[in-house]
């Protein structure tokens, strides 16, 4: 319990120092909002098909970027050492850092969703599954952002490393087109991407339709990816802490 | 009966690739002591602090702080120690008060306690007027003070200070030394690494000199100075001034000569023989010995002597 309170302190401080700043909030929202608006202007009847993918993309970029930037920045400034000197378990540090990055990703995705609801009339047929998808995605992506941050030294290196993964993943995970329209040889690869399951859960939330096999499959797959990301982050953090 | 040491290090070794940073280092620190850990650059001081602070794993040896091993019980040990790194590394965007309160949260202090402690420390370190100033906007000296304050927020039993006065001007360094004494008077054991030998001499009860990862000397400053008392030191003034080469050539009893502020500082094997040789040299050179006196070895003399001794030994190793 004491460690949970300390993880909460880390998250709160990160939100206060970094995530709560207005420029950062608008940075996370501007691109997806403009993209969706353009699609809506082009064809108001089909934008809904792509909206869950864009929301998932917002979540992916928001959570991974912020986690990586904050940790890399703190490593450079020497302030990350304060956490290592404090009586915190490695899991507490990871939890604290990942929770604030997840909160940022979630907040931007939710603001985008609310914008779509009130401005363009998007409705959610299954809000619970939609929210589960957002939470699973934000948690998993922020942990992946943290792992990138501990591998590299500079912020630009973290961004390069993540873009190397994020852009191919965007292409294969059903963000811009349904999985069924991907070339057959790419479809098995899509199943190896956590984003695929997040897009599917958001799709179920918005349209009620799943491209994979229903919410249970996507939730279980999302949980598996979350566990794998957490284990990877812990392993790399332990190693990096002593460098 | 001697009390149980608060820090106990036994045969501590650490290598980075082929570089042996620490070689079977052993020492203990008693509760309430100010213990100085000295050494030239690259001697292994910061490596030791990083191991004791739980930031670096050791290769071999035993380390116990407050009765526990930092590698096996890191949370227990970290709750009882405060570490001031050589760089002042608090959060630049947070105010002085918020920095202290945040660190208090990380150390598990309750809300009321955190606020009271921050107020107390700001007052103790004369930073009350800067409570709402972001850390990044402070001067170097004030940053150092707040970094030390941050290490005390949870009232640690042991405080590790890595080069606390490094880069500070004389008044700030002096004020900080007084604060270190006050921290010790409040009950904390102080483990201090410094390049400043005078600082170590005036602050600490015991000193360890680390050279090339090995313990070269351990004891009170007086005990360590005694190790070099066998070396006689003379302060000599010639008028007019002379060159060092003829002096060393004419006086075999003079081992080393250095010139500072118009005075020759001579390290001699035996004072009587050296005096005779110096008088003969002065007569032959046509200069006057205007002043001559014996000198007491300082900790710096002892340090330099040990450094030369260890370097010579190391070079002689196959």
XYZ file of C-alpha atoms in Angstrom:
561
model
C 0.000 0.000 0.000
C 2.848 2.369 0.885
C 4.443 1.698 -2.497
C 1.104 2.414 -4.251
C 0.902 5.793 -2.513
C 4.451 6.561 -3.665
C 3.616 5.522 -7.251
C 0.634 7.876 -7.070
C 2.984 10.669 -5.909
C 5.232 10.090 -8.943
C 2.245 10.205 -11.297
C 0.781 13.316 -9.722
C 4.084 15.142 -9.914
C 4.595 14.144 -13.567
C 1.115 15.366 -14.488
C 1.804 18.613 -12.642
C 5.235 19.074 -14.252
C 4.684 17.832 -17.777
C 1.313 16.470 -18.863
C -0.928 19.187 -17.499
C 0.719 21.892 -19.617
C -1.718 23.286 -22.217
C 0.747 23.089 -25.185
C 1.196 19.383 -24.577
C -2.554 18.745 -24.413
C -3.183 20.567 -27.687
C -0.178 18.839 -29.319
C -1.775 15.457 -28.582
C -5.185 16.511 -29.899
C -4.567 18.762 -32.829
C -3.377 16.273 -35.431
C -6.065 13.583 -34.923
C -8.821 16.196 -34.635
C -7.822 17.853 -37.921
C -7.505 14.450 -39.599
C -10.963 13.355 -38.502
C -12.513 16.681 -39.412
C -11.017 16.439 -42.912
C -12.435 12.945 -43.328
C -15.809 14.126 -42.082
C -15.860 17.080 -44.463
C -14.917 14.774 -47.321
C -17.619 12.199 -46.559
C -19.821 12.532 -43.448
C -21.189 9.007 -43.865
C -17.934 7.017 -43.723
C -15.789 8.849 -41.182
C -17.187 6.600 -38.425
C -15.443 3.576 -39.940
C -12.074 5.168 -39.366
C -12.792 7.074 -36.110
C -11.919 4.148 -33.753
C -8.596 3.712 -35.588
C -7.745 7.410 -35.260
C -8.653 7.392 -31.563
C -6.394 4.325 -31.090
C -3.620 6.101 -32.981
C -3.988 9.129 -30.687
C -3.710 6.797 -27.728
C -0.626 5.082 -29.181
C 1.254 8.289 -29.973
C 0.193 10.107 -26.803
C 1.083 7.343 -24.360
C 4.324 6.131 -25.950
C 5.745 9.580 -26.731
C 5.083 11.093 -23.355
C 6.410 8.133 -21.371
C 9.577 8.096 -23.439
C 10.108 11.856 -23.413
C 9.617 12.234 -19.676
C 11.943 9.388 -18.667
C 14.651 10.290 -21.201
C 14.466 13.941 -20.139
C 14.738 13.039 -16.452
C 17.649 10.714 -17.140
C 19.484 13.537 -18.921
C 18.689 16.055 -16.179
C 19.779 13.647 -13.438
C 16.408 13.847 -11.703
C 15.606 10.223 -12.538
C 18.362 9.340 -10.062
C 16.204 10.837 -7.279
C 13.711 8.029 -7.849
C 16.445 5.405 -7.754
C 17.790 6.836 -4.493
C 14.341 6.883 -2.864
C 12.900 3.837 -1.084
C 10.900 2.734 -4.110
C 10.743 -0.671 -5.712
C 11.389 -0.756 -9.446
C 7.734 -1.704 -9.958
C 6.647 1.415 -8.066
C 8.734 3.640 -10.343
C 7.388 1.910 -13.461
C 3.820 2.078 -12.170
C 4.128 5.769 -11.320
C 5.651 6.728 -14.648
C 3.341 4.519 -16.725
C 0.211 5.685 -14.882
C 0.833 9.361 -15.683
C 1.648 8.637 -19.343
C -1.466 6.443 -19.551
C -3.568 9.199 -17.990
C -2.287 11.619 -20.634
C -3.021 9.180 -23.475
C -6.450 8.414 -22.016
C -7.285 12.083 -21.531
C -6.431 13.010 -25.132
C -8.336 10.004 -26.500
C -11.358 10.811 -24.328
C -11.356 14.480 -25.316
C -11.237 13.411 -28.971
C -14.082 10.956 -28.379
C -16.201 13.605 -26.650
C -15.434 16.030 -29.458
C -16.626 13.482 -31.991
C -19.735 12.798 -29.944
C -20.782 16.415 -29.475
C -19.483 17.940 -32.699
C -20.144 15.171 -35.207
C -22.749 13.106 -33.386
C -20.733 9.891 -32.939
C -22.463 7.472 -30.552
C -21.031 4.597 -28.536
C -22.988 1.342 -28.751
C -20.825 -0.293 -26.053
C -19.155 2.377 -23.888
C -17.792 -0.189 -21.404
C -15.835 -2.117 -24.048
C -14.735 1.196 -25.537
C -13.351 2.297 -22.163
C -11.714 -1.105 -21.556
C -9.994 -0.752 -24.929
C -8.751 2.728 -24.059
C -7.429 1.664 -20.647
C -5.728 -1.474 -21.954
C -4.200 0.448 -24.843
C -2.982 3.368 -22.745
C -1.380 1.056 -20.165
C 0.295 -1.164 -22.733
C 1.559 1.727 -24.896
C 2.936 3.746 -21.996
C 4.905 0.704 -20.796
C 6.321 0.276 -24.301
C 7.273 3.971 -24.287
C 9.111 3.448 -21.000
C 11.079 0.517 -22.380
C 12.200 2.658 -25.330
C 13.257 5.416 -22.917
C 15.558 3.182 -20.890
C 17.279 1.751 -23.963
C 18.424 5.131 -25.317
C 20.035 8.308 -23.934
C 18.510 11.145 -25.963
C 14.894 12.155 -26.567
C 15.356 12.124 -30.351
C 16.770 8.589 -30.145
C 13.685 7.460 -28.233
C 11.430 9.056 -30.868
C 13.389 7.466 -33.718
C 13.278 4.068 -32.083
C 9.558 4.300 -31.464
C 8.702 5.609 -34.911
C 10.560 2.643 -36.301
C 7.959 0.481 -34.547
C 4.880 2.728 -34.526
C 4.493 3.475 -38.216
C 4.635 -0.150 -39.460
C 2.294 -1.076 -36.592
C -0.154 1.652 -37.692
C -0.142 0.157 -41.161
C -0.876 -3.420 -40.134
C -3.256 -2.924 -37.208
C -6.457 -1.931 -38.969
C -6.201 1.780 -38.158
C -6.862 3.092 -41.659
C -8.458 0.040 -43.229
C -10.225 -3.083 -41.975
C -7.995 -6.104 -41.315
C -9.921 -8.037 -43.961
C -8.653 -5.629 -46.633
C -4.980 -6.197 -45.743
C -2.962 -8.473 -48.039
C -3.357 -12.054 -46.834
C 0.342 -12.371 -45.952
C 0.082 -9.322 -43.645
C -2.974 -10.508 -41.758
C -1.100 -12.941 -39.437
C 1.365 -10.130 -38.642
C -1.534 -7.915 -37.554
C -2.281 -10.410 -34.786
C 1.192 -9.723 -33.313
C 0.428 -6.032 -32.817
C -1.216 -4.851 -29.583
C -2.747 -1.953 -31.511
C -4.864 -4.404 -33.512
C -6.767 -5.464 -30.390
C -7.160 -1.900 -29.140
C -8.590 -0.808 -32.516
C -10.918 -3.829 -32.415
C -12.204 -3.001 -28.916
C -12.806 0.643 -29.902
C -14.523 -0.548 -33.074
C -16.823 -2.758 -30.983
C -17.493 0.238 -28.736
C -18.419 2.493 -31.645
C -20.062 0.141 -34.174
C -20.625 -3.119 -32.263
C -18.633 -5.046 -34.893
C -15.407 -6.989 -34.257
C -12.844 -7.913 -36.904
C -11.148 -10.562 -34.787
C -13.638 -12.704 -32.924
C -15.405 -10.633 -30.302
C -14.531 -8.597 -27.250
C -13.302 -11.526 -25.145
C -10.556 -12.392 -27.625
C -9.391 -8.779 -27.889
C -9.526 -8.178 -24.124
C -7.522 -11.356 -23.434
C -4.996 -10.516 -26.137
C -4.737 -6.958 -24.785
C -4.112 -8.295 -21.285
C -1.408 -10.609 -22.600
C 0.335 -7.720 -24.338
C 0.001 -5.629 -21.189
C 1.656 -8.354 -19.107
C 4.443 -8.787 -21.663
C 5.052 -5.001 -21.779
C 5.174 -4.815 -17.979
C 7.685 -7.675 -17.766
C 9.841 -6.151 -20.500
C 9.747 -2.713 -18.854
C 10.731 -4.178 -15.473
C 13.586 -6.186 -16.972
C 15.008 -3.208 -18.846
C 14.507 -0.776 -15.972
C 16.406 -3.066 -13.591
C 19.267 -3.267 -16.049
C 19.275 0.455 -16.842
C 19.091 1.478 -13.199
C 22.610 0.218 -12.644
C 24.175 1.950 -15.631
C 32.628 -1.925 24.470
C 32.632 -0.413 20.960
C 29.187 0.196 19.482
C 27.915 -1.558 16.361
C 28.983 0.437 13.296
C 26.210 2.130 11.304
C 28.116 1.437 8.066
C 30.216 -1.656 7.701
C 32.061 -2.429 4.473
C 34.156 -5.524 4.094
C 36.316 -6.502 1.114
C 34.227 -4.453 -1.297
C 35.333 -4.880 -4.908
C 33.995 -3.471 -8.139
C 35.316 -3.533 -11.695
C 34.168 -1.852 -14.895
C 35.498 -4.113 -17.616
C 39.252 -4.287 -17.089
C 39.261 -1.260 -14.765
C 39.325 -2.257 -11.097
C 37.537 0.631 -9.420
C 37.502 -0.822 -5.896
C 39.840 -3.491 -4.559
C 38.856 -5.209 -1.304
C 37.929 -1.992 0.445
C 37.069 -2.410 4.124
C 36.051 0.160 6.718
C 33.355 0.931 9.226
C 31.663 4.134 10.335
C 30.362 4.650 13.858
C 26.981 6.207 14.576
C 27.229 9.993 14.962
C 30.567 10.299 13.194
C 31.593 12.621 10.378
C 33.636 10.289 8.231
C 35.653 11.695 5.324
C 36.334 9.542 2.291
C 39.195 11.070 0.354
C 41.003 10.284 -2.811
C 42.232 11.737 -6.074
C 40.003 11.765 -9.173
C 39.168 8.240 -10.259
C 40.092 6.704 -6.898
C 36.683 5.070 -6.523
C 34.916 7.502 -4.158
C 31.759 8.007 -6.194
C 31.661 4.287 -7.049
C 31.627 3.556 -3.310
C 28.806 6.046 -2.680
C 26.823 4.615 -5.591
C 27.174 1.107 -4.185
C 26.288 2.219 -0.645
C 23.317 4.202 -2.011
C 22.000 1.178 -3.887
C 22.640 2.641 -7.360
C 25.314 0.162 -8.380
C 25.719 -3.567 -7.717
C 29.003 -4.735 -6.244
C 31.149 -7.550 -7.589
C 32.259 -8.880 -4.204
C 32.312 -8.046 -0.518
C 29.808 -7.211 2.184
C 28.048 -3.898 2.776
C 25.833 -3.283 5.768
C 24.059 0.006 6.501
C 21.875 0.339 9.605
C 22.199 -3.424 10.004
C 20.958 -4.376 6.524
C 22.477 -5.135 3.163
C 21.510 -2.498 0.588
C 21.526 -5.073 -2.230
C 19.154 -7.420 -0.393
C 16.952 -4.885 1.413
C 17.175 -1.725 -0.691
C 13.917 -0.155 0.482
C 14.790 -0.650 4.178
C 18.238 0.899 3.728
C 17.091 3.759 1.470
C 14.495 4.778 4.060
C 17.371 5.310 6.501
C 19.896 7.084 4.312
C 20.001 10.390 2.477
C 22.277 10.820 -0.507
C 23.504 14.149 -1.860
C 24.999 13.458 -5.304
C 27.889 15.519 -6.661
C 25.444 17.272 -9.021
C 22.513 19.228 -7.581
C 19.741 17.293 -9.262
C 16.343 18.361 -7.974
C 13.396 19.102 -10.265
C 14.101 22.459 -11.960
C 10.443 23.235 -12.696
C 9.252 22.655 -9.109
C 9.551 25.293 -6.413
C 11.871 24.740 -3.469
C 8.946 23.873 -1.205
C 7.316 21.529 -3.726
C 10.631 19.724 -4.293
C 10.928 19.028 -0.557
C 7.281 18.024 -0.242
C 7.481 15.714 -3.256
C 10.568 13.971 -1.904
C 8.797 13.709 1.443
C 5.985 11.881 -0.369
C 8.463 9.477 -1.960
C 9.838 8.719 1.492
C 6.339 8.049 2.843
C 5.824 11.167 4.987
C 2.212 12.055 5.689
C 0.801 15.310 4.274
C 0.964 17.393 7.490
C 4.407 16.069 8.306
C 5.661 16.838 4.778
C 4.571 20.428 4.954
C 6.016 20.948 8.435
C 9.294 19.313 7.446
C 9.592 21.433 4.303
C 9.019 24.602 6.356
C 11.584 23.485 8.944
C 14.235 22.642 6.350
C 13.687 25.841 4.379
C 14.214 27.741 7.593
C 17.232 25.681 8.670
C 18.912 26.193 5.294
C 17.948 29.885 5.169
C 15.772 29.368 2.095
C 12.408 30.517 3.471
C 12.475 33.585 1.231
C 12.985 31.315 -1.779
C 10.271 28.789 -0.892
C 8.226 29.623 -3.996
C 11.170 30.017 -6.374
C 11.650 27.201 -8.893
C 14.786 25.168 -8.178
C 16.085 25.906 -11.683
C 16.142 29.640 -10.926
C 18.401 29.353 -7.868
C 22.108 30.184 -7.782
C 24.601 27.315 -7.642
C 25.142 27.720 -3.893
C 21.428 27.804 -3.118
C 20.839 24.777 -5.359
C 23.465 22.907 -3.362
C 21.795 23.894 -0.107
C 18.368 22.735 -1.265
C 19.839 19.456 -2.554
C 21.284 18.810 0.902
C 17.981 19.816 2.500
C 16.201 17.326 0.232
C 18.395 14.512 1.536
C 17.278 15.304 5.096
C 13.538 15.417 4.488
C 12.971 11.962 5.991
C 15.428 12.460 8.869
C 17.947 9.857 7.705
C 20.324 8.154 10.099
C 23.175 8.438 7.593
C 23.798 11.248 5.099
C 26.134 10.675 2.161
C 27.576 13.908 0.821
C 29.448 13.636 -2.463
C 31.663 16.713 -2.948
C 29.227 18.995 -1.110
C 31.191 22.233 -1.554
C 32.527 21.564 -5.034
C 32.203 24.640 -7.272
C 31.047 26.962 -4.492
C 32.618 30.298 -3.640
C 34.428 30.640 -0.301
C 31.559 32.156 1.756
C 29.046 29.597 0.424
C 31.451 26.712 1.066
C 32.103 27.962 4.592
C 28.375 28.325 5.304
C 27.786 24.822 3.969
C 30.501 23.365 6.199
C 28.762 24.912 9.182
C 25.502 23.329 7.999
C 27.199 19.930 7.750
C 28.288 20.292 11.373
C 24.714 21.212 12.323
C 23.334 18.175 10.483
C 25.753 16.019 12.456
C 24.782 17.729 15.724
C 21.139 16.889 14.926
C 22.153 13.240 15.163
C 22.942 12.148 11.602
C 26.083 10.241 10.733
C 27.832 12.029 7.863
C 29.777 10.208 5.155
C 31.624 12.857 3.221
C 33.653 12.603 0.046
C 35.694 15.620 -0.885
C 38.738 16.777 -2.793
C 39.197 19.509 -0.254
C 41.591 18.081 2.324
C 41.352 21.097 4.572
C 37.596 20.635 4.640
C 38.015 16.981 5.611
C 40.503 17.915 8.306
C 38.280 20.500 9.968
C 35.020 18.570 9.636
C 35.696 14.902 10.162
C 36.536 12.748 13.112
C 38.053 10.032 10.922
C 39.424 9.932 7.413
C 39.884 7.190 4.843
C 42.248 7.812 1.958
C 41.446 5.791 -1.132
C 44.033 5.577 -3.882
C 43.551 3.536 -7.055
C 40.641 1.692 -5.468
C 42.611 0.621 -2.404
C 42.516 1.878 1.181
C 45.802 3.751 1.595
C 45.140 5.072 5.104
C 42.379 5.066 7.691
C 42.322 6.909 10.999
C 41.854 10.281 12.642
C 43.422 13.220 10.782
C 46.104 13.346 13.513
C 46.898 9.640 13.096
C 47.214 10.039 9.343
C 49.428 13.104 9.688
C 51.652 11.096 12.046
C 52.333 8.639 9.269
C 54.364 11.308 7.521
C 55.925 12.965 10.544
C 58.995 10.889 9.854
C 59.411 13.172 6.890
C 60.904 16.415 8.143
C 59.537 19.524 6.569
C 61.438 22.789 6.494
C 60.284 26.229 5.397
C 63.252 28.192 4.048
C 63.574 31.689 2.588
C 66.632 32.637 0.538
C 67.628 36.152 -0.344
C 67.934 36.661 -3.248
C 65.900 33.777 -4.645
C 67.594 30.634 -5.958
C 66.950 27.951 -8.605
C 65.712 24.494 -7.586
C 68.179 22.380 -9.581
C 71.389 23.610 -7.878
C 69.650 23.370 -4.505
C 68.730 19.708 -4.984
C 72.167 18.949 -6.386
C 74.008 20.563 -3.484
C 71.746 19.152 -0.745
C 71.228 15.364 -1.034
C 69.223 15.404 2.215
C 66.500 17.419 0.452
C 64.084 14.974 -1.136
C 61.585 17.405 -2.638
C 61.368 21.165 -2.914
C 58.388 23.329 -3.769
C 58.194 27.103 -3.905
C 55.129 28.998 -2.762
C 54.609 32.633 -1.776
C 58.354 33.305 -1.588
C 59.028 30.346 0.725
C 60.740 27.065 -0.149
C 58.978 24.048 1.358
C 61.563 21.284 1.656
C 60.923 17.647 2.425
C 64.151 16.386 3.988
C 65.439 13.011 5.207
C 67.070 14.360 8.336
C 66.856 17.931 9.551
C 70.376 18.261 10.994
C 72.156 17.086 7.837
C 69.847 19.146 5.662
C 70.549 22.303 7.652
C 74.322 21.828 7.289
C 73.937 21.273 3.545
C 71.654 24.290 3.155
C 74.103 26.574 4.969
C 76.983 25.323 2.798
C 74.852 25.764 -0.326
C 73.921 29.337 0.640
C 77.554 30.273 1.291
C 78.735 28.751 -1.974
C 75.936 30.373 -3.968
C 76.402 33.746 -2.324
C 72.821 33.965 -1.032
C 71.515 34.569 2.447
C 69.308 32.141 4.428
C 66.948 34.830 5.659
C 64.443 32.559 7.401
C 64.284 28.878 8.327
C 61.710 26.962 10.366
C 60.361 23.456 10.796
C 56.849 22.666 9.585
C 54.111 20.322 10.833
C 52.768 17.925 8.235
C 49.190 18.706 7.229
C 46.621 16.186 6.023
C 47.460 17.403 2.529
C 51.145 16.521 3.103
C 50.100 13.082 4.300
C 47.801 12.667 1.337
C 50.479 13.650 -1.164
C 53.018 11.377 0.495
C 50.590 8.441 0.395
C 49.719 9.201 -3.207
C 53.387 9.149 -4.238
C 54.000 5.975 -2.221
C 50.997 4.145 -3.734
C 51.719 5.289 -7.278
C 55.337 4.112 -6.983
C 54.181 0.746 -5.621
C 51.604 0.381 -8.381
C 54.171 1.183 -11.074
C 56.548 -1.392 -9.579
C 53.905 -4.133 -9.805
C 54.569 -6.619 -12.607
